[in-house]
Amino acid sequence: MNLRNLLTVALVVVLVAFGSVAAFAQTKVLRYGMAQADIGGMDPHNAPGTNDKTVIDPMFNGLVRFRPGSANPEYIEPDLAERWEVSNDGLVWTFYLRQGVQFHKGYGELTAEDVVYSLERAKDPQRSAFSSDYVLFSKIEAVDRYTVRITLARPVPAVQVLGVLTDYQGGMIISKKAAEEFGDNFRMNPIGTGPFQFAEYVPRQYVRLVRNEQYFRGTPEIEEIVYRFMPELRSRELAFRAGELDIMEGQREEWWVEDISKVPGTIVDVVGPGEMRTLHFNMSRPPFDDLRVRQAVSYLINRDEIVEIIGPSVTVPAYSPVPPGYMAHTDDVERYDYNPQKAKQLLAEAGYPNGLHIGPVIITEVESLLVPMQIIQEQLAREGVTMDLQVVDHQTFHDRIRQNMSNMVLYGAARFPTPDQYLTQFYHSASTVGKPTAVTNFSHYGSVIPGVDHLIDMARIELNQQRQIEMWQLAQRLITRDAPALPVYVLKLVFVRKDYVDLGYEFESTISLTPQFNERTRLLK
Amino acid sequence: MTEAKVGLSPAQRKLRVFLRNRAAVAGAVLVILLVVVAVAAPWLAPHDPVRQSAANRLKPPGTENYLLGTDRFGRDTLSRVVWGARVSLQVGVASVLLGMAIGVPAGIIAGYKGGRTDQVLMRAVDVALSFPTLVLGLIIVALLGSGVWKMILAIALVNAPQFARVARGPTIALRDAEFVQAARALGTSDLRIMFRHVLPNVMPDIITVSSLWVASAIRTEANLSFLGLGVAPPTPSWGNMVREGIDFLGRAPWLAIAPAAAIFLTILAFNMLGDGLRDIADPRTRGE
Amino acid sequence: MHRYVLRRLLATIPTLWLMLTFVFFLVRIVPGDPAMAILGDSASAEALERFRQQMGLNDPLPVQYFRFLADIARGNLGTSMVTGLPVKDQLMRALPYTLELTGAGVLIGVVLGVPLGLLSGLKQNSWLDYLIRAVSLAGLSVPAFVLAVVLMMVFSVQLGWFPVISSGSGANLVEHLRQLFLPALTLGLIMTAYVARVTRSSFLNVFHHDYIRTARAKGVAEPRVVVKHALKNALIPVITMVGLYAGVLLGSSVMTEIVFNRPGLSGLIVGAMSRRDYTALQSLLVVFALLVVVINLITDLMYGLVDPRIRYD
C-alpha cells in the first residue's frame, strides 16, 4: 500500500468515526459522580456500605417508605402496601399489598410470598446484615396472595415496626424467584420493583440502571442512570464543571460549597440527616479510665472552632450522644463547652499537672474524619495534651479500632433516626469491641463502668411513647455525665447538580444518604 | 594534558574539573542551601508549621505575616515549606543512599560473575521489581505504619532492585573490556576488579540516575500521600502538602504551587550536582 | 537466541513460584478483615462469620496456600470476594486499557525524549541544552496526579477538547483516542523527562570513548559519527531505562487511572488492596508480576539487537 492509499484509508476511518459520533442518539441519561471507588454488591440485605445504598435505592421498594426528600419517621407513607391494620394488643400487623406490581425483567407480579421471603431473609443472620432489627418478628406469613401478617413477640411502638419495613436496608422487598435462582449471586443480579432496574456493572467504573417501564407509579421520565465511581474529588468536580456529570457528591466543607456555588447553572443541596462525629474515649486503660481525664479532654475541644474551620453551613454542633433531629434527641444534657481552665484543673487533679500524653490514636485517611482529627490534635496540643496520631488506610482503621488499639476513636455514623440503634451500637455493653456481639462501642461503656444497658433495653420495648422518650432522654443525660465519648458535630451531606436536574421533590434529608431518583425526576434540557 | 596540571594530585584534578563546571557548582550551592534551610527550619520559619488559626484560613500570599498564604487550617504555607524541607530531603536522600548501598553491589556482582550468580540475583530482582511500586509501598506502610523512617525504608526497598538493574547493564559491557581482562591476567582478585575497576566505570551511570531517583523518591512520597498514606499529619512534607493543595487548585493555588516549586528546586539542584559528580567520577573525563 | 528465550522462560518458573508465595503471605499479613471490608461496619457477627466460612478464610493457611497454587497452576485466577465475578474477566477487561496507556506513554516518552536528549547532548552546554534539561527536570518534579489535574483543567474544562472521564468506553476509534490522549500525555511527559536525560548522558558518555575519537581523527564526517557509532552505544542505557520504566510506568499509572477514571489493571490492584479482596489481589499481583517479567525479557533481548557484542548463549 502506498502512502496515498494509506492516507485515503485513514481519512475514511476518521470520517466514519466522526459520523458515528454525530449519529449517537440522545437518550435521557442522568450521570451521577459517586465519591467511592467501587461498590461491594447490590443485595439490599447484605450490602450495608453507604455507597452501595446509593445504587440500591432506586431499584427497590419497601412495604412503606419515607416521603421522598425526607428522612423523618413521622412522614412514613404507603409504598408496596396500600394500607395496614394493627390488632388491639399491638401484636399482629396486617399489610394489604398493592396489586399488579411487577418485578423487573419479567420476574412476575409481587405477591405476599415475596414479602414473606424478603422479611424472613432480612431476619436471618446468615443471609442479612440487619437481622437484629427483626428479632421481635416472631412470625411472618402470607394470608393470601396480597396480604401479609406479621406477628410480634412483644408489642412495640409503631415507629419501630414501620421503621424496619421502609425502603431502607432490610425493609427492601426482593423477588423470591430471583433470590432463589441466583443465590449468593443475587448481589450482582438484583431484582426489585423500583423505578429503575439493574442493567450493567463494570467494577471500579460504573453501575448503569435503566428505567422500569412498568413501574407502578408510572414510567420514569429519565431513561438511564449511570453511577460513576470517582473517588477523587478533583476529577469529579472537573467532570461536573466540564458537563460530563449531571449530579455529584460534593466535598463536605464550606470553602468548597462556596466555590462550586459560583459555577453558573449549579444547584447545591446541603441536606440531612448527616453523620455525627463522636470522639470515643477508650476507657479500658489509662488515661481515659479516669473520668476527670475524659472531662478535661472534652473541655479542651473547641467545637466552635471546628465548626468554623469546616464551615457552619455544613455542620451542626452536637452535645448529646443521640444526633440532633433524631426522635427523642435532647440538648438538655451536661455540655462540655471549651473551657481550658477547668480542663487544666481536672488534669492536675487527675495527676497530670504538666500535660498529658494520650498514646496511640488511629485515624483513617478519609478526609471527612482526618480533617476534624487534625483540628482536635492541634487543639489538645496547644494545652499540652499530645498523642501519637497514626494515619492508616480505611480498612486498617476499621480493623485496628475494633482490636482496641486506639486510645481515642473519632467515628462518624448515621443510623435510623430513632435513638435505639445509635445508643445500642455505641453505648450498650453488648456492642463493646472485642466481644463476640461487638458493634461499635469503642469506649467500653457499660463494660468497664456501669452504663445504661437497662434503659436502652427497656426503651426498646416501651409501648408508652412518652415514657419511652423519657427513658431515651435519661440515657442521653447519664451518658454525657459519664463522658465515655464526646459528641462533636453533625456533618451534613452535600450534593451538587446542574440546574436542569429536577428531582421532583423538596430535598431536605435522605435516609439512604443519597438523593432519591424516582418516576418524577426529570432532566429539563 | 597541559603543563600546569602535571603537579596536581588526582583529587585536586577532580576538584578542578568540578569547579570548572559552573552548573555543578551552582547545584552544590543550592543543595547546601537546602540543607541549611532544613537544619535551620526552627529559626527560619516565621510561624509554627502546625499551628492552626481559624481566623486566618486560606489567606492569599502576601497577606500580612503570611508571605505564601495559609491553608484550610490557617497554617502558614511558608513555614510548612521550610519545615517540609527536612522531611523531604531526608526521604529523598536517605532512601536513595540506602537503595544504592543495597542495589549497586548486587548489580555489579550479577553482571560481573554472570552465569548462575547472575541468574539467581536477577531473578530476585525480577520478583522485587515485578510488584507495582505503589502497591508494595502501600503494603509496607500498612504493615509498618506511617513515619519518616518507615517511609524511607519502604522507598529504599522498592528502589534497590532498580539500582541493581542499572548497575548490571554497563558491568556486562565492561566485563570483557581490555583493561578488565588485563587486570584479570595480572591475577587481580575478582572483588578487587569489581570495586577498583568496574565500580568507578559504573558509577557515572549510577550517579546520573541517582539524582533522578532522589526526585523519584520525593515523588513517591507525594504519591503515597495521594493515597492518603504519606508522612503523618501534622508533620509537613512537600508530598503531603502538594496532595492537600491539589483539591484547592482553583481556590488557593499557592497551596500546591509552593511545595511543588520547592520539589522542583531540589530536583534541579541535585541534578546539576549529579552532573558535576558524574564528570568527576568518570575516569575518561579529562577536563576538556 | 531461541534457546535463550526458552531458558529465560523456564527460569521464570521458580521466579513465579517465589512471587506466588511472596504475594500469598504478603496480602495476609496486612491488617484488615475482608469480611468487614465487604459487609460493612454494622454487619452482624454471624454474617461476618458466614462470609469467612464461605470464602475459605477460616481454613488453615497451608490449605489456602496450596489451593491458591493449584488454582494458578491450572490457570484459574479465582473469583473476586467482593464482586463475585471471575478475576479473569475483570483482568481481561482492564488489561487492554493499561497496556494501551503504558504503551502510549512509552511511545510519547521515546519519540519526544530520544531526540531531545540527543539534541541536548550534541549542543552540550548551549542555551538549548540548558532549556531542555530544565524542562525535563520540571517534568520529573511534578507528581503524576498534579500533572493530570492541570492537564484536565486546561484541556477539558477551559478548552473542552478532551474529556475528564477517560474511561476508554468510546464508541469509536476517534473517541477512544480522544479519551486516551490526556492520560497518555500525563505518563508520556514524565517518561520524556527520564528518557531525554538518560539519552543525553549516555550519548555524552559514549562520545568521549576512544573509538569515536579514532573515527573522528580518521576524518569521518561528524553526523555520521554520531549516527553510526555514538547512537548505537548510547542506546543501551536508554533501553535499560525504557524497559525499567515501562514496568514502573505500569505501576505508576495508578494515579493517572484514578484521576482520569480509567478502568486499568493498577487501579484494580489498588482497589483489591483497599477492600482486602485477597483472592483478587493475589491473582492480580501475579499477573502483574508476569507482565513485568516479560517486559524485562524483551529489554534484555533488545540489548542483543542493538549491541552485537552481547550474546545470549
XYZ file of N, CA and C in Angstrom, chain A residues 222-404:
549
model
N -36.702 9.752 33.277
C -35.302 9.506 32.921
C -35.186 8.079 32.394
N -34.398 7.922 31.331
C -34.265 6.592 30.754
C -33.165 5.766 31.403
N -32.101 6.431 31.795
C -30.956 5.697 32.350
C -30.301 6.495 33.464
N -29.741 5.780 34.433
C -28.874 6.437 35.422
C -27.520 5.754 35.357
N -26.464 6.534 35.225
C -25.123 5.962 35.274
C -24.446 6.470 36.544
N -24.165 5.543 37.469
C -23.439 5.901 38.687
C -21.963 5.659 38.430
N -21.206 6.719 38.324
C -19.798 6.570 38.017
C -18.978 6.644 39.306
N -18.046 5.704 39.467
C -17.221 5.694 40.675
C -16.025 6.618 40.469
N -16.023 7.737 41.162
C -14.928 8.698 41.012
C -14.474 9.175 42.388
N -13.612 8.390 43.036
C -13.239 8.720 44.413
C -12.473 10.035 44.552
N -11.829 10.483 43.478
C -11.066 11.724 43.571
C -11.980 12.932 43.442
N -12.045 13.743 44.477
C -12.883 14.939 44.454
C -12.588 15.804 43.242
N -11.287 16.002 43.001
C -10.877 16.930 41.953
C -11.378 16.469 40.579
N -11.252 15.187 40.288
C -11.700 14.748 38.967
C -13.220 14.787 38.870
N -13.882 14.491 40.005
C -15.349 14.556 40.000
C -15.796 15.982 39.702
N -15.155 16.897 40.409
C -15.536 18.301 40.253
C -15.251 18.791 38.835
N -14.092 18.428 38.286
C -13.760 18.883 36.937
C -14.706 18.265 35.916
N -15.063 17.004 36.137
C -16.004 16.354 35.217
C -17.357 17.057 35.279
N -17.745 17.459 36.478
C -19.006 18.187 36.641
C -18.932 19.537 35.939
N -17.839 20.232 36.150
C -17.677 21.549 35.509
C -17.632 21.423 33.989
N -17.023 20.341 33.498
C -16.910 20.164 32.054
C -18.210 19.620 31.458
N -19.222 19.419 32.308
C -20.513 18.962 31.807
C -20.576 17.465 31.552
N -19.650 16.707 32.151
C -19.684 15.258 31.956
C -20.459 14.543 33.049
N -20.849 15.280 34.088
C -21.695 14.726 35.136
C -22.862 15.688 35.346
N -24.028 15.130 35.733
C -25.184 15.986 35.995
C -25.349 16.239 37.487
N -24.864 15.300 38.286
C -25.019 15.417 39.737
C -23.858 14.682 40.382
N -23.375 15.197 41.488
C -22.226 14.546 42.133
C -22.262 14.727 43.647
N -21.556 13.853 44.338
C -21.364 14.016 45.767
C -20.274 15.047 45.964
N -20.549 16.029 46.811
C -19.605 17.126 46.979
C -18.680 16.925 48.162
N -17.740 17.853 48.266
C -16.860 17.894 49.434
C -17.656 18.540 50.557
N -17.614 17.913 51.736
C -18.454 18.428 52.809
C -17.704 19.470 53.625
N -17.238 20.507 52.920
C -16.575 21.616 53.598
C -17.065 22.906 52.963
N -17.171 23.951 53.792
C -17.816 25.181 53.323
C -17.075 25.873 52.197
N -15.734 25.895 52.265
C -14.988 26.589 51.213
C -15.323 25.993 49.860
N -15.514 24.688 49.841
C -15.796 24.021 48.578
C -17.204 24.347 48.104
N -18.139 24.324 49.046
C -19.528 24.636 48.701
C -19.623 26.047 48.121
N -18.896 26.983 48.757
C -18.876 28.361 48.252
C -18.359 28.417 46.816
N -17.251 27.702 46.586
C -16.641 27.737 45.255
C -17.560 27.188 44.175
N -18.135 26.033 44.444
C -18.910 25.372 43.405
C -20.210 26.131 43.165
N -20.705 26.841 44.191
C -21.935 27.613 44.008
C -21.763 28.708 42.965
N -20.507 29.122 42.767
C -20.252 30.207 41.825
C -20.289 29.740 40.376
N -20.265 28.424 40.165
C -20.312 27.917 38.798
C -21.736 28.111 38.269
N -21.891 28.813 37.148
C -23.245 29.088 36.643
C -24.020 27.794 36.396
N -25.316 27.840 36.684
C -26.165 26.688 36.425
C -26.001 25.555 37.414
N -25.572 25.889 38.637
C -25.326 24.841 39.627
C -26.264 24.990 40.814
N -26.827 23.883 41.255
C -27.627 23.888 42.476
C -26.898 23.048 43.512
N -26.733 23.597 44.706
C -26.081 22.852 45.777
C -27.133 22.443 46.792
N -27.199 21.165 47.130
C -28.100 20.686 48.172
C -27.273 20.299 49.391
N -27.461 21.033 50.482
C -26.833 20.644 51.745
C -27.950 20.087 52.605
N -27.948 18.777 52.827
C -29.114 18.132 53.433
C -28.742 17.254 54.623
N -29.789 16.870 55.371
C -29.636 15.971 56.498
C -29.804 14.533 56.050
N -29.763 13.582 56.911
C -29.559 13.726 58.343
C -28.110 13.950 58.702
N -27.213 13.655 57.874
C -25.818 13.854 58.208
C -25.317 12.818 59.189
N -24.007 12.727 59.257
C -23.397 11.747 60.153
C -22.783 12.488 61.324
N -23.052 11.996 62.535
C -22.497 12.681 63.696
C -21.087 12.180 63.975
N -20.180 13.109 64.169
C -18.808 12.773 64.559
C -18.745 12.743 66.074
N -18.367 11.607 66.626
C -18.246 11.463 68.059
C -16.836 10.983 68.372
N -16.252 11.580 69.418
C -14.917 11.175 69.833
C -15.060 10.217 71.013
N -14.761 8.951 70.778
C -14.922 7.940 71.827
C -13.621 7.789 72.601
N -13.742 7.818 73.932
C -12.553 7.655 74.776
C -12.461 6.196 75.207
N -11.318 5.604 74.992
C -11.148 4.190 75.329
C -10.902 4.036 76.827
N -11.967 3.614 77.536
C -11.893 3.562 78.998
C -11.283 2.268 79.515
N -10.857 1.385 78.593
C -10.347 0.098 79.067
C -8.940 0.215 79.632
N -8.312 1.375 79.491
C -6.965 1.539 80.043
C -6.679 3.020 80.255
N -5.591 3.333 81.004
C -5.254 4.739 81.204
C -4.921 5.397 79.875
N -5.067 6.688 79.743
C -5.516 7.618 80.785
C -7.040 7.766 80.858
N -7.793 7.193 79.908
C -9.219 7.511 79.879
C -10.069 6.654 80.818
N -9.428 5.818 81.642
C -10.210 5.122 82.659
C -10.594 6.097 83.766
N -10.025 7.289 83.724
C -10.288 8.302 84.743
C -11.290 9.331 84.197
N -12.421 9.458 84.879
C -13.473 10.379 84.438
C -12.935 11.794 84.246
N -12.022 12.199 85.167
C -11.528 13.572 85.110
C -10.739 13.828 83.827
N -10.024 12.801 83.367
C -9.267 12.965 82.118
C -10.226 13.092 80.940
N -11.278 12.268 80.964
C -12.250 12.337 79.867
C -12.913 13.711 79.844
N -13.264 14.187 81.020
C -13.900 15.508 81.079
C -12.929 16.603 80.645
N -11.677 16.486 81.101
C -10.688 17.509 80.774
C -10.506 17.597 79.256
N -10.328 16.436 78.633
C -10.133 16.435 77.178
C -11.382 16.990 76.495
N -12.549 16.655 77.038
C -13.788 17.187 76.471
C -13.818 18.713 76.547
N -13.340 19.252 77.671
C -13.333 20.713 77.827
C -12.296 21.391 76.938
N -11.300 20.614 76.486
C -10.243 21.222 75.671
C -10.626 21.304 74.198
N -11.668 20.588 73.829
C -12.033 20.598 72.406
C -12.984 21.748 72.127
N -12.548 22.578 71.205
C -13.286 23.787 70.899
C -14.180 23.549 69.681
N -15.436 23.203 69.999
C -16.398 22.890 68.933
C -16.575 24.038 67.954
N -16.667 25.263 68.542
C -16.924 26.418 67.680
C -15.847 26.575 66.627
N -14.604 26.312 67.054
C -13.507 26.467 66.122
C -13.583 25.395 65.029
N -13.917 24.178 65.423
C -14.045 23.098 64.432
C -15.140 23.452 63.432
N -16.260 23.918 63.963
C -17.378 24.289 63.098
C -16.972 25.434 62.175
N -16.191 26.371 62.714
C -15.773 27.498 61.889
C -14.859 27.042 60.759
N -13.936 26.127 61.074
C -12.991 25.687 60.047
C -13.693 24.858 58.979
N -14.531 23.928 59.393
C -15.190 23.080 58.397
C -16.340 23.825 57.734
N -16.945 24.708 58.485
C -17.962 25.569 57.890
C -19.314 25.416 58.538
N -19.892 26.534 59.009
C -21.182 26.480 59.722
C -22.318 25.982 58.825
N -22.206 26.145 57.510
C -23.336 25.753 56.680
C -23.421 24.247 56.494
N -22.335 23.529 56.743
C -22.385 22.081 56.551
C -22.309 21.314 57.868
N -22.202 22.043 58.983
C -22.061 21.354 60.265
C -23.097 21.851 61.271
N -23.400 21.000 62.225
C -24.262 21.381 63.335
C -23.547 20.912 64.601
N -23.265 21.812 65.544
C -22.597 21.363 66.767
C -23.477 20.355 67.504
N -22.880 19.368 68.133
C -23.657 18.332 68.805
C -23.169 18.151 70.242
N -24.108 17.923 71.138
C -23.769 17.751 72.551
C -24.250 16.422 73.100
N -25.366 15.939 72.549
C -25.952 14.706 73.066
C -25.454 13.511 72.267
N -25.352 12.349 72.901
C -24.911 11.161 72.162
C -25.907 10.718 71.094
N -27.121 11.267 71.106
C -28.064 10.996 70.029
C -28.080 12.214 69.111
N -27.886 12.015 67.812
C -27.757 13.174 66.925
C -29.005 14.048 66.915
N -28.829 15.365 66.746
C -29.975 16.265 66.645
C -30.847 15.860 65.458
N -32.151 15.997 65.633
C -33.062 15.627 64.554
C -33.595 14.214 64.713
N -32.923 13.400 65.538
C -33.440 12.061 65.800
C -34.561 12.172 66.827
N -35.476 11.216 66.787
C -36.553 11.173 67.761
C -35.949 11.153 69.176
N -36.570 11.893 70.081
C -36.194 11.910 71.492
C -34.835 12.550 71.772
N -34.240 13.144 70.745
C -32.976 13.844 70.984
C -33.199 14.988 71.966
N -32.272 15.199 72.873
C -32.374 16.353 73.752
C -31.010 17.005 73.927
N -31.022 18.330 73.993
C -29.783 19.030 74.289
C -29.706 19.393 75.765
N -30.691 18.905 76.518
C -30.690 19.145 77.960
C -29.789 18.106 78.626
N -28.507 18.198 78.298
C -27.531 17.271 78.864
C -26.360 18.093 79.356
N -25.458 17.443 80.065
C -24.275 18.179 80.504
C -23.479 18.599 79.276
N -23.191 19.898 79.161
C -22.497 20.379 77.973
C -21.027 20.614 78.280
N -20.182 20.005 77.473
C -18.757 20.244 77.632
C -18.342 21.308 76.632
N -18.465 22.558 77.036
C -18.031 23.638 76.159
C -16.580 23.966 76.475
N -15.926 24.537 75.479
C -14.498 24.839 75.589
C -14.194 25.611 76.876
N -13.332 25.049 77.700
C -13.029 25.666 78.980
C -11.657 25.208 79.463
N -10.596 25.816 78.957
C -9.247 25.331 79.264
C -8.888 25.399 80.749
N -9.435 26.400 81.455
C -9.109 26.499 82.885
C -9.601 25.262 83.633
N -10.862 24.972 83.391
C -11.468 23.822 84.057
C -10.705 22.550 83.684
N -10.320 22.465 82.417
C -9.605 21.289 81.947
C -8.277 21.139 82.674
N -7.549 22.235 82.794
C -6.246 22.200 83.468
C -6.391 21.725 84.897
N -7.433 22.264 85.543
C -7.677 21.915 86.929
C -7.978 20.420 87.061
N -8.841 19.912 86.161
C -9.192 18.496 86.191
C -7.965 17.622 85.929
N -7.125 18.056 84.978
C -5.921 17.281 84.666
C -4.984 17.244 85.870
N -4.863 18.397 86.520
C -3.997 18.448 87.697
C -4.520 17.508 88.780
N -5.831 17.528 88.981
C -6.432 16.641 89.980
C -6.181 15.181 89.629
N -6.209 14.890 88.321
C -6.035 13.502 87.897
C -4.563 13.088 87.923
N -3.695 14.037 88.259
C -2.279 13.692 88.365
C -1.469 14.048 87.133
N -2.007 14.918 86.296
C -1.250 15.349 85.111
C -1.120 16.876 85.102
N -0.422 17.441 86.069
C -0.336 18.900 86.119
C 0.493 19.472 84.970
N 1.393 18.650 84.386
C 2.282 19.181 83.342
C 1.954 18.627 81.965
N 0.717 18.405 81.718
C 0.350 17.899 80.403
C 0.182 16.391 80.420
N -0.355 15.907 79.323
C -0.760 14.511 79.267
C -0.406 13.939 77.907
N 0.057 12.691 77.884
C 0.247 12.017 76.605
C -0.798 10.911 76.476
N -1.614 11.036 75.438
C -2.753 10.132 75.297
C -2.345 8.757 74.796
N -1.246 8.705 74.007
C -0.822 7.430 73.450
C -1.323 7.276 72.030
N -1.391 6.026 71.547
C -1.723 5.827 70.127
C -3.164 6.196 69.797
N -3.330 6.964 68.745
C -4.652 7.291 68.234
C -4.630 6.974 66.743
N -5.544 6.113 66.331
C -5.546 5.675 64.937
C -6.686 6.352 64.194
N -6.360 6.852 63.015
C -7.379 7.549 62.233
C -7.256 7.146 60.769
N -8.375 7.204 60.077
C -8.389 6.838 58.667
C -7.857 7.971 57.812
N -7.468 7.621 56.605
C -7.011 8.640 55.649
C -8.200 9.417 55.068
N -9.438 8.917 55.298
C -10.613 9.561 54.705
C -10.780 10.967 55.274
N -10.872 11.951 54.360
C -10.782 13.353 54.774
C -11.837 13.796 55.776
N -13.069 13.282 55.629
C -14.141 13.778 56.487
C -13.913 13.388 57.947
N -12.985 12.472 58.229
C -12.601 12.190 59.606
C -11.198 12.713 59.917
N -10.333 12.678 58.911
C -8.951 13.106 59.139
C -8.859 14.608 59.409
N -9.645 15.399 58.686
C -9.592 16.849 58.878
C -9.999 17.232 60.311
N -11.177 16.797 60.805
C -11.500 17.159 62.194
C -10.507 16.585 63.209
N -9.965 15.394 62.919
C -8.996 14.819 63.860
C -7.752 15.691 63.940
N -7.351 16.260 62.816
C -6.179 17.138 62.827
C -6.449 18.396 63.641
N -7.680 18.876 63.568
C -8.014 20.057 64.359
C -7.986 19.700 65.844
N -8.577 18.561 66.165
C -8.608 18.126 67.562
C -7.181 17.938 68.088
N -6.349 17.314 67.256
C -4.964 17.085 67.653
C -4.283 18.409 68.028
N -4.536 19.422 67.190
C -3.893 20.702 67.439
C -4.469 21.398 68.670
N -5.785 21.308 68.813
C -6.409 21.963 69.976
C -5.880 21.370 71.277
N -5.707 20.065 71.299
C -5.194 19.427 72.510
C -3.720 19.775 72.714
N -2.967 19.786 71.598
C -1.530 20.051 71.695
C -1.262 21.431 72.282
N -2.140 22.412 71.953
C -1.983 23.764 72.477
C -1.949 23.776 73.990
N -2.680 22.843 74.601
C -2.757 22.829 76.068
C -1.897 21.713 76.631
N -0.963 21.224 75.838
C -0.021 20.244 76.361
C -0.531 18.813 76.390
N -1.598 18.547 75.666
C -2.084 17.165 75.587
C -1.694 16.622 74.212
N -0.817 15.620 74.197
C -0.280 15.130 72.923
C -0.723 13.699 72.654
N -0.550 13.280 71.403
C -0.925 11.916 71.033
C -0.019 11.440 69.906
N 0.041 10.124 69.711
C 0.709 9.570 68.531
C -0.374 9.297 67.498
N -0.540 10.232 66.582
C -1.589 10.053 65.576
C -1.062 9.177 64.448
N -1.756 8.097 64.172
C -1.349 7.215 63.076
C -2.427 7.227 62.005
N -2.037 7.661 60.820
C -2.993 7.679 59.711
C -2.833 6.385 58.926
N -3.915 5.659 58.779
C -3.853 4.379 58.064
C -4.965 4.339 57.024
N -4.920 3.361 56.152
C -5.984 3.290 55.158
C -7.275 2.832 55.832
N -8.393 3.051 55.150
C -9.683 2.932 55.804
C -9.933 1.534 56.403
N -9.519 0.505 55.680
C -9.745 -0.847 56.202
C -8.907 -1.139 57.431
N -7.654 -0.696 57.392
C -6.789 -0.887 58.553
C -7.386 -0.155 59.755
N -7.926 1.013 59.514
C -8.574 1.794 60.570
C -9.702 0.986 61.207
N -10.614 0.483 60.375
C -11.734 -0.291 60.905
C -11.254 -1.514 61.681
N -10.213 -2.130 61.181
C -9.680 -3.320 61.814
C -9.066 -2.983 63.176
N -8.215 -1.973 63.190
C -7.452 -1.681 64.408
C -8.320 -1.105 65.522
N -9.293 -0.259 65.181
C -10.103 0.302 66.264
C -10.955 -0.786 66.894
N -11.263 -1.835 66.128
C -12.029 -2.942 66.703
C -11.145 -3.896 67.481
N -9.848 -3.773 67.275
C -8.925 -4.580 68.089
C -8.460 -3.782 69.299
N -9.179 -2.718 69.585
C -8.902 -1.937 70.786
C -7.497 -1.344 70.782
